[in-house]
mmCIF file of C-alpha atoms and ligand atoms in Angstrom:
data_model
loop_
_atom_site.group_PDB
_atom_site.id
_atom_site.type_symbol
_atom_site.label_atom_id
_atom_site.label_comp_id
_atom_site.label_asym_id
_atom_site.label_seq_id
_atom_site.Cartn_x
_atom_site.Cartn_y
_atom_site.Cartn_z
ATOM 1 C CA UNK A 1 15.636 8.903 -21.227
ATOM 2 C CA UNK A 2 15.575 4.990 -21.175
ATOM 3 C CA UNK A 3 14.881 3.148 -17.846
ATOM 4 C CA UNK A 4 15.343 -0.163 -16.948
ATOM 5 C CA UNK A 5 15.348 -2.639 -14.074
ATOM 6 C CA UNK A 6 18.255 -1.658 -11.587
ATOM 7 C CA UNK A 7 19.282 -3.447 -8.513
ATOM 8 C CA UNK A 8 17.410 -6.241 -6.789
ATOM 9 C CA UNK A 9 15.692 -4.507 -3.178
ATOM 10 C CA UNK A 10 14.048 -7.049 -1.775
ATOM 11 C CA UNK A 11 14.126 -10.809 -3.068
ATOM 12 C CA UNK A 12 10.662 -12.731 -3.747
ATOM 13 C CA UNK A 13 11.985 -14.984 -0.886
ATOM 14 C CA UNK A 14 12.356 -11.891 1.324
ATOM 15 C CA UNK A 15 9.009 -10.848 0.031
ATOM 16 C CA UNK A 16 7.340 -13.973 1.006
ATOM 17 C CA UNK A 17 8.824 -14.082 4.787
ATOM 18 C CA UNK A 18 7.815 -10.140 5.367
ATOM 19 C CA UNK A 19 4.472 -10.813 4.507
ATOM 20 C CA UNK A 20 3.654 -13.694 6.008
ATOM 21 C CA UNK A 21 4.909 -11.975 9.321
ATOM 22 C CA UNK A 22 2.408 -9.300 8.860
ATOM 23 C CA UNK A 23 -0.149 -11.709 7.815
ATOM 24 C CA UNK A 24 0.547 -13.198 11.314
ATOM 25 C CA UNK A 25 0.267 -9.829 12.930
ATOM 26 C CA UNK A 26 -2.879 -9.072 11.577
ATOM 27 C CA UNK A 27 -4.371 -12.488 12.566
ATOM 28 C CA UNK A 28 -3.505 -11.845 16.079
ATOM 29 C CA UNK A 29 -4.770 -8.408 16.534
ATOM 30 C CA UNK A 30 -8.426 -9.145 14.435
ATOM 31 C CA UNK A 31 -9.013 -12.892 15.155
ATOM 32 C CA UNK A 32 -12.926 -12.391 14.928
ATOM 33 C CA UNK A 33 -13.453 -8.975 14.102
ATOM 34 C CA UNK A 34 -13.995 -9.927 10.422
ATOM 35 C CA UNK A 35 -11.672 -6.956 9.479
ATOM 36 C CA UNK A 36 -12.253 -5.210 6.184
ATOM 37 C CA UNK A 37 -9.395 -4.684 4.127
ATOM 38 C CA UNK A 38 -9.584 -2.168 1.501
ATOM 39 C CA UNK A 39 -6.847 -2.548 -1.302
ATOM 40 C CA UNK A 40 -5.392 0.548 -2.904
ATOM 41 C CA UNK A 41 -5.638 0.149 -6.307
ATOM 42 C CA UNK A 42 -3.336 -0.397 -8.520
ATOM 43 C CA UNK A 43 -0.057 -0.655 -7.048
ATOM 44 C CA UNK A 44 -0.905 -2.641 -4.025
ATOM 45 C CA UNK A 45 -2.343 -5.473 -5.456
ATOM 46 C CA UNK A 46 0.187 -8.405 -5.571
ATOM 47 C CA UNK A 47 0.919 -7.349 -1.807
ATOM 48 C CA UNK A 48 -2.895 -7.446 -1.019
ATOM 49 C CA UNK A 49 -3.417 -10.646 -2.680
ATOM 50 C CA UNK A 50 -0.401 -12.524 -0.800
ATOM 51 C CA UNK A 51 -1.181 -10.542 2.526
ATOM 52 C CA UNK A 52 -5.153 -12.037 2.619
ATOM 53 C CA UNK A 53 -3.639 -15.401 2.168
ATOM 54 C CA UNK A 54 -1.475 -14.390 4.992
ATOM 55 C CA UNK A 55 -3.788 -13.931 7.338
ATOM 56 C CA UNK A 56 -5.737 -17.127 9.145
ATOM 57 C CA UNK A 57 -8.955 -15.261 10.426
ATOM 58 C CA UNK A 58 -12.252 -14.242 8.641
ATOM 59 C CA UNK A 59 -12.139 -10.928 6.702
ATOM 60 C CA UNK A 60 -13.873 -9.209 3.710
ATOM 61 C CA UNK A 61 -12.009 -7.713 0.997
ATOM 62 C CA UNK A 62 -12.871 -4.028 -0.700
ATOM 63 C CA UNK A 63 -10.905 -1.744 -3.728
ATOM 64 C CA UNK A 64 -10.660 1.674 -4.096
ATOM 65 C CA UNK A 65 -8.834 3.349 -6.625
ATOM 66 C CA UNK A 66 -6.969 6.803 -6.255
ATOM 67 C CA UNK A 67 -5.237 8.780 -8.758
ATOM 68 C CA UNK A 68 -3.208 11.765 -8.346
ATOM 69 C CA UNK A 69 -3.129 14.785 -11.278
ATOM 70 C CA UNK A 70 0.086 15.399 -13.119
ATOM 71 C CA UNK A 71 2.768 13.179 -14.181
ATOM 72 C CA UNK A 72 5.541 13.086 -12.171
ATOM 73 C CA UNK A 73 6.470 9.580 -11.107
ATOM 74 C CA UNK A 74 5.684 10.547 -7.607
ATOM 75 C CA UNK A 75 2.294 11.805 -6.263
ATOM 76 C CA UNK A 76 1.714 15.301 -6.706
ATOM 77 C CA UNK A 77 -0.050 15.845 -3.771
ATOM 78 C CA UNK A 78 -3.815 16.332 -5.510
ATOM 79 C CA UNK A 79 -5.603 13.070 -4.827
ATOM 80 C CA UNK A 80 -8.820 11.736 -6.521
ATOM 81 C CA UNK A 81 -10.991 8.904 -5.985
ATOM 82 C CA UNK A 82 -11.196 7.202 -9.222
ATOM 83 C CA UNK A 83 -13.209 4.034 -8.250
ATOM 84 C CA UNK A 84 -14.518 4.330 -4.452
ATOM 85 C CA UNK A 85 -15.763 1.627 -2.449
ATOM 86 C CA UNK A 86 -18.490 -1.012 -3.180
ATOM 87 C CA UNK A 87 -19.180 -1.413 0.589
ATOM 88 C CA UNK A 88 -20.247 0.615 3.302
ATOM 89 C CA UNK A 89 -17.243 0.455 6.332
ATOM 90 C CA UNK A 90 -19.688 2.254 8.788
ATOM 91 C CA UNK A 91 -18.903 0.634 12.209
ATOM 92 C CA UNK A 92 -16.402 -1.725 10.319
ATOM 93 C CA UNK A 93 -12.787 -2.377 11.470
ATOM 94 C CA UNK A 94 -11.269 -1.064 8.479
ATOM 95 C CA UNK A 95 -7.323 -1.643 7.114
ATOM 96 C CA UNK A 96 -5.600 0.375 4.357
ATOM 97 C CA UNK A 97 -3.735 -1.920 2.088
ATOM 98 C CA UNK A 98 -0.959 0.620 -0.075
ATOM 99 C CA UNK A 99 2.421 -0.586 -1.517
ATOM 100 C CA UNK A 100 4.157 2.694 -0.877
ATOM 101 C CA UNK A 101 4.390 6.074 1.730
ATOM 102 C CA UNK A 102 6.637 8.574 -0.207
ATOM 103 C CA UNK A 103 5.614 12.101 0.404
ATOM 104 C CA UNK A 104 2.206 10.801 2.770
ATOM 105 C CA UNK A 105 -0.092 12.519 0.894
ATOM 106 C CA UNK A 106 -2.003 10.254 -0.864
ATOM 107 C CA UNK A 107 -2.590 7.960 2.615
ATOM 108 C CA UNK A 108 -3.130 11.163 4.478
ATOM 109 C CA UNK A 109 -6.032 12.315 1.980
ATOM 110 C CA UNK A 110 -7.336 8.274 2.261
ATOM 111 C CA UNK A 111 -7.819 8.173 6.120
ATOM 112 C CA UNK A 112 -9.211 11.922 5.776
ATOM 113 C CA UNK A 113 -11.943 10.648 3.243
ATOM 114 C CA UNK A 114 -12.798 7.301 5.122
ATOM 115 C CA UNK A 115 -13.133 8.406 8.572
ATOM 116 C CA UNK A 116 -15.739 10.591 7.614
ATOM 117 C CA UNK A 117 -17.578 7.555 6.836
ATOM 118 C CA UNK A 118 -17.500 6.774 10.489
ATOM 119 C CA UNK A 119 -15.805 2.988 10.629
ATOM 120 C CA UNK A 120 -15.429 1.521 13.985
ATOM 121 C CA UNK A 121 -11.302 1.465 13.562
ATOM 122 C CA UNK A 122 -9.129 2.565 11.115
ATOM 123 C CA UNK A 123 -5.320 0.844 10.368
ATOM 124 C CA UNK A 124 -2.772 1.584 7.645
ATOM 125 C CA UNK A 125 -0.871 -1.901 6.499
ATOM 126 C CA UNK A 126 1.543 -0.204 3.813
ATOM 127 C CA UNK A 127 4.492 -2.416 2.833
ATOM 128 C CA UNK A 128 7.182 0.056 1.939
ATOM 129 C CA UNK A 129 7.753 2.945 4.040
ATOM 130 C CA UNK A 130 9.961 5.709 2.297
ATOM 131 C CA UNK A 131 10.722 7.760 5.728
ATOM 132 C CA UNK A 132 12.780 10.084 3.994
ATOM 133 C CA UNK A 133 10.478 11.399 1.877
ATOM 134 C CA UNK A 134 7.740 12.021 3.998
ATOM 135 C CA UNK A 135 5.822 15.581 3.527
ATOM 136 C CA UNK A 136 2.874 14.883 6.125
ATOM 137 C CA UNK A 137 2.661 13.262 9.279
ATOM 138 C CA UNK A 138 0.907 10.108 8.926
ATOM 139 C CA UNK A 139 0.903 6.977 11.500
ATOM 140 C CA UNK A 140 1.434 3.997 9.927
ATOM 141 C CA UNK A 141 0.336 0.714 11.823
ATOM 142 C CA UNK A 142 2.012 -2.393 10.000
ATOM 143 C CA UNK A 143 4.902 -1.564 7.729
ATOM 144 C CA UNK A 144 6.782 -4.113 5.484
ATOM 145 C CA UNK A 145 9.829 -2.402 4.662
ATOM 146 C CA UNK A 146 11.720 0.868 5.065
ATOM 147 C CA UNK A 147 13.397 1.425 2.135
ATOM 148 C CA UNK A 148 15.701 4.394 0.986
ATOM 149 C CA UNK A 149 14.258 7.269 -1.386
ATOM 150 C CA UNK A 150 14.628 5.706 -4.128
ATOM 151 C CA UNK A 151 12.288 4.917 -7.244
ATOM 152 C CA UNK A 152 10.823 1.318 -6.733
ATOM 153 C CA UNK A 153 9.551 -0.978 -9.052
ATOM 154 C CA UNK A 154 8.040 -4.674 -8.632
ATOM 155 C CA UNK A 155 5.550 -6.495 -6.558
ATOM 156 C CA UNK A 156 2.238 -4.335 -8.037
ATOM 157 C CA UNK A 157 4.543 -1.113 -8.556
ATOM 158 C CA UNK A 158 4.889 0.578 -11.560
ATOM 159 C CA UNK A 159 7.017 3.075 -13.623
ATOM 160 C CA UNK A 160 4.524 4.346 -16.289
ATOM 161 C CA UNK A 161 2.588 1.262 -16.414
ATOM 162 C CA UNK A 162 5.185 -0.795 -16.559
ATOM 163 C CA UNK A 163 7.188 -3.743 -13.752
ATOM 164 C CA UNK A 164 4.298 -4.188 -11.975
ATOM 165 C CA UNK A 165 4.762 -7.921 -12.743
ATOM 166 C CA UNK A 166 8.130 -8.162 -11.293
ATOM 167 C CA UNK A 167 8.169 -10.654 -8.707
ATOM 168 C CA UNK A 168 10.679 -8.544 -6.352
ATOM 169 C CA UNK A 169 11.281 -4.966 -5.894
ATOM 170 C CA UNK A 170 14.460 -3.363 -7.962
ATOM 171 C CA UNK A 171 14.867 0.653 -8.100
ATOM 172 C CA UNK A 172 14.232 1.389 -11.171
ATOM 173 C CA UNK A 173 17.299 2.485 -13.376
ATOM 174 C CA UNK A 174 18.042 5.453 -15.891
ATOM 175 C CA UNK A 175 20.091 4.765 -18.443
HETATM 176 P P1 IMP B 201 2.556 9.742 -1.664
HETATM 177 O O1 IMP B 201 1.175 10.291 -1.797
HETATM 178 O O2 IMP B 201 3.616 10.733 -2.047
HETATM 179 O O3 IMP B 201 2.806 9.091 -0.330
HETATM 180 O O4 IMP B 201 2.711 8.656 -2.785
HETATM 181 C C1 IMP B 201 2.099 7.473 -2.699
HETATM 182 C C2 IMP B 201 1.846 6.877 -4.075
HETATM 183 O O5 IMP B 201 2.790 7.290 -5.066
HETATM 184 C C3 IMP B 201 2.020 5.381 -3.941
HETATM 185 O O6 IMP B 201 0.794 4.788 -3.597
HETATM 186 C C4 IMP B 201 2.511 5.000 -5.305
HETATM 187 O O7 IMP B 201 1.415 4.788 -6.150
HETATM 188 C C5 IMP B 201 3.291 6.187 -5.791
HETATM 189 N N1 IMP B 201 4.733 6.017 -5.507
HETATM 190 C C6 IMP B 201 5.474 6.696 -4.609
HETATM 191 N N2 IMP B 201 6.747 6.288 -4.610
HETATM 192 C C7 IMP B 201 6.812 5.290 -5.525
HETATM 193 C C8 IMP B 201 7.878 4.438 -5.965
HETATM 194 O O8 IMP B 201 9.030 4.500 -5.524
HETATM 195 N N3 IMP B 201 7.544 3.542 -6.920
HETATM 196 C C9 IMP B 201 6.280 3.423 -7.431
HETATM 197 N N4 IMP B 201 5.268 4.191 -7.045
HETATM 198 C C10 IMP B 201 5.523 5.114 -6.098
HETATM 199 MG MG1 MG B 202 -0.335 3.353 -4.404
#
């Protein structure tokens, strides 16, 4: 089956406001804590790279890459640390960067896996929230949008590699 680019989510306009906002946020709740934010690779990266410019306050950046086995579009629930941290976050104020919560699994495994490296705090900044689809409980902290179950695509998210370089978010479309 061929996909393609369905309707238009959220704008780049839309985009820009919502994360300035939590830019803001963020300033105000770490002004000199020198946060670390850790970028979950790949999908979150356009949202991590507008969010850090976001935020007026000192912090330090950090990636880590996760993968989950099998090939449904969603995560299947089996999380793997493809590319951990270069840092050590022990007695840092640490903050997840992820594009997207579907079933919870993948964050929930994250927060698991970092806290046992003893940081001082640990936050979850996740821009879409897909309530509906939520398996595990998981708190989230800052949250761009809630968006309906369906499959997104833009703004760092893919669909089998592909859309990541939209500029917006669209649901992505069977046809
Ligand atoms: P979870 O573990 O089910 O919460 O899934 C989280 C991960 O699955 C996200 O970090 C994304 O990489 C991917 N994912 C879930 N829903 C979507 C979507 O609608 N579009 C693109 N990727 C998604
Ligand atoms: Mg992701």
């Amino acid at each position: 089956m061929a996909h393609t680019v369905g309707r238009v989510l959220v704008t780049r306009e839309e985009l820009v406001q919502r994360v300035g906002e939590l830019g803001q946020s963020l300033a105000r709740d770490y002004p000199d804590q020198n946060p670390l934010l850790v970028c979950v690779l790949k999908g979150a990266i356009v949202f991590f790279a507008d969010l850090i410019r976001a935020i007026n306050a000192p912090l330090t950046t950090d990636f880590i890459s996760v993968s989950s086995y099998g090939t449904a579009p969603a995560s299947s629930g089996v999380v793997k640390i493809t590319s951990d941290l270069s840092i050590s976050i022990e007695d840092r104020d640490v903050i997840l960067v992820e594009d997207i919560i579907d079933s919870g699994r993948t964050i929930s495994y994250l927060t698991r896996n970092l806290h046992t490296r003893h940081p001082k705090s640990l936050r979850i900044c996740a821009l879409l929230d897909k309530v509906e689809r939520r398996e595990v409980e998981v708190d989230l902290d800052y949250v761009g949008f809630t968006i309906p179950n369906v499959f997104i695509i833009g703004y760092g998210m893919d669909y089998r590699g592909l859309y990541r370089n939209l500029p917006y978010l669209a649901a992505l479309e069977a046809d």
